[in-house]
Short mmCIF file of C-alpha atoms in Angstrom, two decimals:
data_model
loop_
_atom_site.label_atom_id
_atom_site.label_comp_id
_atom_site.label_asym_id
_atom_site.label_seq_id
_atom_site.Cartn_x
_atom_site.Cartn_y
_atom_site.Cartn_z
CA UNK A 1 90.81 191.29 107.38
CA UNK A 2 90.96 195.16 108.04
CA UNK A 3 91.11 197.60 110.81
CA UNK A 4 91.17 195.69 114.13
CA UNK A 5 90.07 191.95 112.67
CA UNK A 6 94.07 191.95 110.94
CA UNK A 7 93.35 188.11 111.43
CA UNK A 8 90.53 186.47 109.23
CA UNK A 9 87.08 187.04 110.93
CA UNK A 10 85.47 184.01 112.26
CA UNK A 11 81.82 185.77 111.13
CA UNK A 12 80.16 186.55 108.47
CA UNK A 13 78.41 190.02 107.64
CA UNK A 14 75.24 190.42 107.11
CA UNK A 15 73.58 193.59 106.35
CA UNK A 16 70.40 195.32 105.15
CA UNK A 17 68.89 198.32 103.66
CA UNK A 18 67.84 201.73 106.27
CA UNK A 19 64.52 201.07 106.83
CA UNK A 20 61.82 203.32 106.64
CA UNK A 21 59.10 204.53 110.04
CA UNK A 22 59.33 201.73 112.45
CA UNK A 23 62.02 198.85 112.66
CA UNK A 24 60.30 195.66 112.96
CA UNK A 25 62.20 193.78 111.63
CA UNK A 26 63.96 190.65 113.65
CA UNK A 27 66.00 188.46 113.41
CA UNK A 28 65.09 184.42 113.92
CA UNK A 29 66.92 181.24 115.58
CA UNK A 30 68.49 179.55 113.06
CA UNK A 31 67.68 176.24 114.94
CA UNK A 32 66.20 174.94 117.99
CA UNK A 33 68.14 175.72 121.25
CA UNK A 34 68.71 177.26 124.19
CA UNK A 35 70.51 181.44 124.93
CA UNK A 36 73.24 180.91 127.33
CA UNK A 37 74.55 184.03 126.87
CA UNK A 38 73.71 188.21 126.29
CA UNK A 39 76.03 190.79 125.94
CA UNK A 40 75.39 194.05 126.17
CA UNK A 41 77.37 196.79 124.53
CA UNK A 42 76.80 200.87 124.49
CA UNK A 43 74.01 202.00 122.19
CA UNK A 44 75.20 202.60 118.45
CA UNK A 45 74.59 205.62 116.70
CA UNK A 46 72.74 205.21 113.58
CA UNK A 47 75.42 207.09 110.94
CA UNK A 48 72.73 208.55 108.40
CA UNK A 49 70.96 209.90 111.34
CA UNK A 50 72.68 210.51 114.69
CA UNK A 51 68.71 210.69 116.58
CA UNK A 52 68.44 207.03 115.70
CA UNK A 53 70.12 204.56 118.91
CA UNK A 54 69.67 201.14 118.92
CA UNK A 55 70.93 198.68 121.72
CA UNK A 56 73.89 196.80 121.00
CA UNK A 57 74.04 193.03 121.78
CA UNK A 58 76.21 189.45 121.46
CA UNK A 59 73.78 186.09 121.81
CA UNK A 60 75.23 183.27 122.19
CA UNK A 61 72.43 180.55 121.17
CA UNK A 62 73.70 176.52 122.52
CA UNK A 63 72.08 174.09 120.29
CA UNK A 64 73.89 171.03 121.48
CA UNK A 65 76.42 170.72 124.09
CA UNK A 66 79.20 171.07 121.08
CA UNK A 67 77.18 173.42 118.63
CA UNK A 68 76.87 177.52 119.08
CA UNK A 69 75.82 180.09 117.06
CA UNK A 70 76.68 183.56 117.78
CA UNK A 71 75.00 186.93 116.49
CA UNK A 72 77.15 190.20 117.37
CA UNK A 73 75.45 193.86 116.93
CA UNK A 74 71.92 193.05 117.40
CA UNK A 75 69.49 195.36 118.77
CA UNK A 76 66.67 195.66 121.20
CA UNK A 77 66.01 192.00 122.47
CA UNK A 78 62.65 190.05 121.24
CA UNK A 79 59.56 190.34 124.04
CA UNK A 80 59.72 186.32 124.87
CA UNK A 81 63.52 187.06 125.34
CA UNK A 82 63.53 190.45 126.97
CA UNK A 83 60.74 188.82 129.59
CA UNK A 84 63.03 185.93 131.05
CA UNK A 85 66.40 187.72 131.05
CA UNK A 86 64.82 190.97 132.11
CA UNK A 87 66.62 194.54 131.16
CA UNK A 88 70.32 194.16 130.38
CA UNK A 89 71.74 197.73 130.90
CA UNK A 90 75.27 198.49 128.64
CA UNK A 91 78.18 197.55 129.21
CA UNK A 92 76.73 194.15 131.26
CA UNK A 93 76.44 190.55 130.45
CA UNK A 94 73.59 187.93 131.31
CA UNK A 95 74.16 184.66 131.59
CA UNK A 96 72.34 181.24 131.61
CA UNK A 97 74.07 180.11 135.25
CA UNK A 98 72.60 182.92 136.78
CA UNK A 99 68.97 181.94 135.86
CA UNK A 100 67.97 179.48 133.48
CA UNK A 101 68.76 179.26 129.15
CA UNK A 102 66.04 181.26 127.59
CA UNK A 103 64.37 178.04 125.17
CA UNK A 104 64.26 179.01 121.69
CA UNK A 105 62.62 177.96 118.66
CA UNK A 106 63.62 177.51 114.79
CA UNK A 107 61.99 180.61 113.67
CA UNK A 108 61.19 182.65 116.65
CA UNK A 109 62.69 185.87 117.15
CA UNK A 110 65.62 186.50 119.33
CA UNK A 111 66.18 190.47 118.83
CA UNK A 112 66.01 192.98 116.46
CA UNK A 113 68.46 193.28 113.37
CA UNK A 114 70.32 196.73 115.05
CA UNK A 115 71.30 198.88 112.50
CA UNK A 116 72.14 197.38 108.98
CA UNK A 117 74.40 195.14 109.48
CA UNK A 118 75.95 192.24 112.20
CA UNK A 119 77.92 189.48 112.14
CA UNK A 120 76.77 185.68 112.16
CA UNK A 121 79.13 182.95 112.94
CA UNK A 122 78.39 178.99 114.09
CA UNK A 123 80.84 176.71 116.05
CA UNK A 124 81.15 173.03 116.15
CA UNK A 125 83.73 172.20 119.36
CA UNK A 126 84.05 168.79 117.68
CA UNK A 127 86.03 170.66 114.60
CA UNK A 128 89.35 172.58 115.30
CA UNK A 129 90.52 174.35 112.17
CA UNK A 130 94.44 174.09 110.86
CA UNK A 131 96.26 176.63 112.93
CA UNK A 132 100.04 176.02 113.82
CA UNK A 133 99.50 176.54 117.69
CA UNK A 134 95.65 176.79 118.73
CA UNK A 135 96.34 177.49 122.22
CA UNK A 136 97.23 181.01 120.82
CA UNK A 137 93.33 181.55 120.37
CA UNK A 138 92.55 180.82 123.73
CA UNK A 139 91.00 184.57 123.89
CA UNK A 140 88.42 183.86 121.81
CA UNK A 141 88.01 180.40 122.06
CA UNK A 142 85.28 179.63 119.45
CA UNK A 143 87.45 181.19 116.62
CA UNK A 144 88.94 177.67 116.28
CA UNK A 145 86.04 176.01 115.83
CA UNK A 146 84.23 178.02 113.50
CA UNK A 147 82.41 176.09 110.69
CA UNK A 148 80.45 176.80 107.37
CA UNK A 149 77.20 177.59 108.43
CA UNK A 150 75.42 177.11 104.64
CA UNK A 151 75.82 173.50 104.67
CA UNK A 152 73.43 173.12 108.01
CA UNK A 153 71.08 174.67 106.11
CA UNK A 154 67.90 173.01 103.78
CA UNK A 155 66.45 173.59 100.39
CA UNK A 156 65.14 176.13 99.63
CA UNK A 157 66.37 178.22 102.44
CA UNK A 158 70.17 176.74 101.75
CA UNK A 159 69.77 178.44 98.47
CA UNK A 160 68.04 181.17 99.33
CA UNK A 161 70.95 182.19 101.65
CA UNK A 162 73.25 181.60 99.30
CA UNK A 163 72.12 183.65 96.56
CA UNK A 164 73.05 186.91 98.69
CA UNK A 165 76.81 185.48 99.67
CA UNK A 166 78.94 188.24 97.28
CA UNK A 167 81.99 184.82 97.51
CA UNK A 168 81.61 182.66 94.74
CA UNK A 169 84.39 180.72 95.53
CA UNK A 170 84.15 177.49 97.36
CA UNK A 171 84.25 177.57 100.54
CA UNK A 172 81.48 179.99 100.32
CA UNK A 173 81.73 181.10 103.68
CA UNK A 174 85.17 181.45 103.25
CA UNK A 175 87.99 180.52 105.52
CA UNK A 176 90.14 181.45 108.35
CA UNK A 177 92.73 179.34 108.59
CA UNK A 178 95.81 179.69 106.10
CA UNK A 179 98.72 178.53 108.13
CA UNK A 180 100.89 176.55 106.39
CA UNK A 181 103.81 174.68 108.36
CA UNK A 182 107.38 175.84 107.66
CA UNK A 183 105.91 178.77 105.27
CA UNK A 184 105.57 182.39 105.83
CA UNK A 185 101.49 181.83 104.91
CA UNK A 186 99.16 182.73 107.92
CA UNK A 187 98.80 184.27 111.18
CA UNK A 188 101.57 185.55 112.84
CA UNK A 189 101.74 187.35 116.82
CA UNK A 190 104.82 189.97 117.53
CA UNK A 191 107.25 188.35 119.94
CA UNK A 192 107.22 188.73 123.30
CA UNK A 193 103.01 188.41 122.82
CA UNK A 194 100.25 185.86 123.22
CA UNK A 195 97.90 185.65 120.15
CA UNK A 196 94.80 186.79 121.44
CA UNK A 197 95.29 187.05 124.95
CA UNK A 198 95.43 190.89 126.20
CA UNK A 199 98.48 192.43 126.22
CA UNK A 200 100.34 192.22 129.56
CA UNK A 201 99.05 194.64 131.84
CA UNK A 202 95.29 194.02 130.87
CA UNK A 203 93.28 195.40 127.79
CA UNK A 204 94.61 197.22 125.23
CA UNK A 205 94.59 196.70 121.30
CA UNK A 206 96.17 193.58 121.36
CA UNK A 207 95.46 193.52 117.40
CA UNK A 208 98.38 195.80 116.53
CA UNK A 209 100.77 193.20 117.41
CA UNK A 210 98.62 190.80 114.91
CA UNK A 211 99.97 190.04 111.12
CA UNK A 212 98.43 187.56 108.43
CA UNK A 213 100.22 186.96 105.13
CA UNK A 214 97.29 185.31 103.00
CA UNK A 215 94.68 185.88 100.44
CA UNK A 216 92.00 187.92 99.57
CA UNK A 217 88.40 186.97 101.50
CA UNK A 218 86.53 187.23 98.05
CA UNK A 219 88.73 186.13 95.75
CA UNK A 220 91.11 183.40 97.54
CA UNK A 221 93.96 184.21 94.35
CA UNK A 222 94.84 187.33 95.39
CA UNK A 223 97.69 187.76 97.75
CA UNK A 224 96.91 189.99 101.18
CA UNK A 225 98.49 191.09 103.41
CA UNK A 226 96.93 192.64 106.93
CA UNK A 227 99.14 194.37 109.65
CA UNK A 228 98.21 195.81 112.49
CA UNK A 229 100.71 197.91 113.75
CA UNK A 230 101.11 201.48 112.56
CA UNK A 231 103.15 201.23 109.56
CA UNK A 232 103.77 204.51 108.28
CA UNK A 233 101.29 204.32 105.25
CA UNK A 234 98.38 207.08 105.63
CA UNK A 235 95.27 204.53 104.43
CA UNK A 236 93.25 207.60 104.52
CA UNK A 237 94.77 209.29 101.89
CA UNK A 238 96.36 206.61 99.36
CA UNK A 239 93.90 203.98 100.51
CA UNK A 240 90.56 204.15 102.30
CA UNK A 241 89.65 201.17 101.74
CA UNK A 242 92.61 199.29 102.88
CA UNK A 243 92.17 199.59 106.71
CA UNK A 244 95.63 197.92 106.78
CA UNK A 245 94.98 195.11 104.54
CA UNK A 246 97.00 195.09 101.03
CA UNK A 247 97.29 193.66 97.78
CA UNK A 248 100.87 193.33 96.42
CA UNK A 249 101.87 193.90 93.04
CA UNK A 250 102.17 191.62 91.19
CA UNK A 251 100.10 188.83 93.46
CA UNK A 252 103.07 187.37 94.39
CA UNK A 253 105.58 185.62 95.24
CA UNK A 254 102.38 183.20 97.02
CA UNK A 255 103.21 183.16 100.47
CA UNK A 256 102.44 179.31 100.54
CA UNK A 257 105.78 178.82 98.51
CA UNK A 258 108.28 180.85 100.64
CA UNK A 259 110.22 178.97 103.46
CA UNK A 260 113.53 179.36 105.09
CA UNK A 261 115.18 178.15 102.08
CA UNK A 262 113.60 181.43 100.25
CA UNK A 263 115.72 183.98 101.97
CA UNK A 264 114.47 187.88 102.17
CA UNK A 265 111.45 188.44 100.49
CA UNK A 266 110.21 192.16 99.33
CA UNK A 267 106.66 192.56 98.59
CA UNK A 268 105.43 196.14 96.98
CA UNK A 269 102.35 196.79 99.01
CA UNK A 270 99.47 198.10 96.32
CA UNK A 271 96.14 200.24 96.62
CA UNK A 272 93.30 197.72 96.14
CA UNK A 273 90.23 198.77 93.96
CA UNK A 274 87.19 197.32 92.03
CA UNK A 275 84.23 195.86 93.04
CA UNK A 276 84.47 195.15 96.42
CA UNK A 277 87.73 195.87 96.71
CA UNK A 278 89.22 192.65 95.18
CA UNK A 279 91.61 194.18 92.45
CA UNK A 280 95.26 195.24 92.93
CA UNK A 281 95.36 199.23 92.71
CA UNK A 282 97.16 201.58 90.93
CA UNK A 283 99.17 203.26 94.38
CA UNK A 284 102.32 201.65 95.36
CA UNK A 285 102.42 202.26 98.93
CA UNK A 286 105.14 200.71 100.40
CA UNK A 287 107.60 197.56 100.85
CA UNK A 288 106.72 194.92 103.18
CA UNK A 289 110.35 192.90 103.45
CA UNK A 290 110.20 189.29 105.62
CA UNK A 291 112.38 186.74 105.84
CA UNK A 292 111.20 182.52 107.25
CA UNK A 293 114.12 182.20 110.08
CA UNK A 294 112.64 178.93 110.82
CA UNK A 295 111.43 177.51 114.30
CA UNK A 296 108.08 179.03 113.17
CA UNK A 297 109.81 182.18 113.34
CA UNK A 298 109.83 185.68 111.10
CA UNK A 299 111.49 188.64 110.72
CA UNK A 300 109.52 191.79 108.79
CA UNK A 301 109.80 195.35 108.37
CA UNK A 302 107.44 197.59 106.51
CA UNK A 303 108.85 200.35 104.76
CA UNK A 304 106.55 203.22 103.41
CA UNK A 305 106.73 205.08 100.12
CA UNK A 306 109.63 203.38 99.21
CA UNK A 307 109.83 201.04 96.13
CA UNK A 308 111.54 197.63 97.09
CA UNK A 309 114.68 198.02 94.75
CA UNK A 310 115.21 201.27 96.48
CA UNK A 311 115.42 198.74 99.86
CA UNK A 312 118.42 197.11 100.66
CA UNK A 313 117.39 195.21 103.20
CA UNK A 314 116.07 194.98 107.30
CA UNK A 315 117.31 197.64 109.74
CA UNK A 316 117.09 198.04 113.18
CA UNK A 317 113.12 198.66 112.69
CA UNK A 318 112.62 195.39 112.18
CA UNK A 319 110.29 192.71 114.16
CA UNK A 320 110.48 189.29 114.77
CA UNK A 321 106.97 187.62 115.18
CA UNK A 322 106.17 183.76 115.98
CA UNK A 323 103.75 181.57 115.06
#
């Protein structure tokens, strides 16, 4: 959660170190199956050196008719790939109905690894994952059906891939879906908005009206907090590492305990630091105050550089967001 993902990703990073002379390195097909579908994003700019551009592409690989894995941010396309799709200029999309599925392999490459890092996620549209109102995800309609993709895997490779995961929690791909019926815990949408539909009016960063009240993607006992909108606190300065994601002091009251019945709540928004970010920080930055009104139903208000016994309560800055 940070930055525009406020809600839990649905993918997994995985990165790499710069390389040295020539990339040649690709990345395989997990399993046998078919490419349905190719994105094709502008060219990203290599950060340690701005003369190194590398293509910037979303594969969508069908293995069954109810099993997907996706790779986002991969680079130039494998040969065997490249010669049945053809050149896919930026900002353009292939797809399977045009043509045929490009047959793939366990093994074979698909495209080059990008820069050092992209994301990984597989889908099973036989699971749907424990959100309050799933037609809310409708925008990106695999996000409900995102699965652990370790446990598809076999030995030695399963552990292999494991080994590398920095969660050492079970699940240890994590998980996405923390909302708890009748509790403040999980994803929340501004009112008057769709989940992750764009806003009305087409496009725009429908994100900022996006709000999860959960726990840390590392370590699952520390309380989070991710908000999209602009709340007043300057991340850059007393946080650069929050993105909009933040720990509370104290690591509690756990959101998974507060209903209606719990009244106003005021959490003291914290700094996070530590290995990969995980422990509470040392910067108070801010009160976050929200109350459960019920009918899946909140009201919250984010206060910055103010301590929460120096808050009374909600003023007219407040927002209600649903479920």
């Amino acid at each position: 959660m940070s930055a525009s993902h406020v809600t839990p990703t649905d993918h997994l990073y995985v990165y790499r170190n710069v390389w040295e002379g020539e990339d040649t390195e690709y990345v395989l097909a997990p399993a046998d199956g078919w490419i349905v579908s190719i994105s094709s994003n502008e060219e990203r700019i290599a950060r340690w050196d701005s003369s190194i551009t590398v293509p910037d592409h979303r594969i969508v690989i069908m293995h069954t008719c109810s099993f997907f894995t996706i790779f986002i941010h991969l680079g130039e396309l494998a040969p065997d790939v490249m010669a049945h799709t053809g050149e896919i200029s930026p900002d353009s999309k292939w797809y399977s109905i045009r043509s045929t599925p490009v047959p793939v392999k366990a093994g074979e490459p698909i495209a080059k690894m990008g820069l050092t890092g992209f994301d990984w996620s597989v889908h099973d549209t036989d699971t749907i994952l424990d959100f309050v109102i799933p037609d809310h995800y409708e925008g990106e309609n695999w996000k409900i059906h995102t699965v652990d993709p370790f446990q598809f895997f076999e030995e030695p490779l399963k552990s292999d891939l494991l080994s590398k995961v920095v969660r050492e929690i079970e699940p240890r791909a994590g998980k996405i879906d923390y909302d708890i019926e009748g509790t403040i815990a999980g994803n929340w949408f501004q009112d008057g908005t769709v989940g992750y539909r764009v806003l009305e009016g087409g496009g725009g960063k429908y994100w900022e009206k996006h709000l999860t009240i959960a726990y840390d993607w590392i370590d699952p006992t520390k309380v989070r907090i991710s908000i999209g909108l602009d709340t007043g606190i300057n991340d850059e300065q007393d946080c650069n590492v929050c993105f909009g994601n933040y720990a509370v002091r104290g690591n509690g009251p756990d959101p998974a305990t507060i209903g209606t019945e719990s009244g106003l709540i005021k959490y003291e928004l914290m700094s996070r630091t530590g290995l990969n970010n995980v422990e509470i920080g040392n910067t108070s930055l801010g009160t976050f105050l929200v109350q459960h009104l019920g009918n899946r139903t909140i009201r919250i208000e984010v206060i910055a550089g103010k301590l929460p016994d120096e808050v009374i309560g909600f003023s007219d800055a407040s927002l209600i967001y649903r479920r």
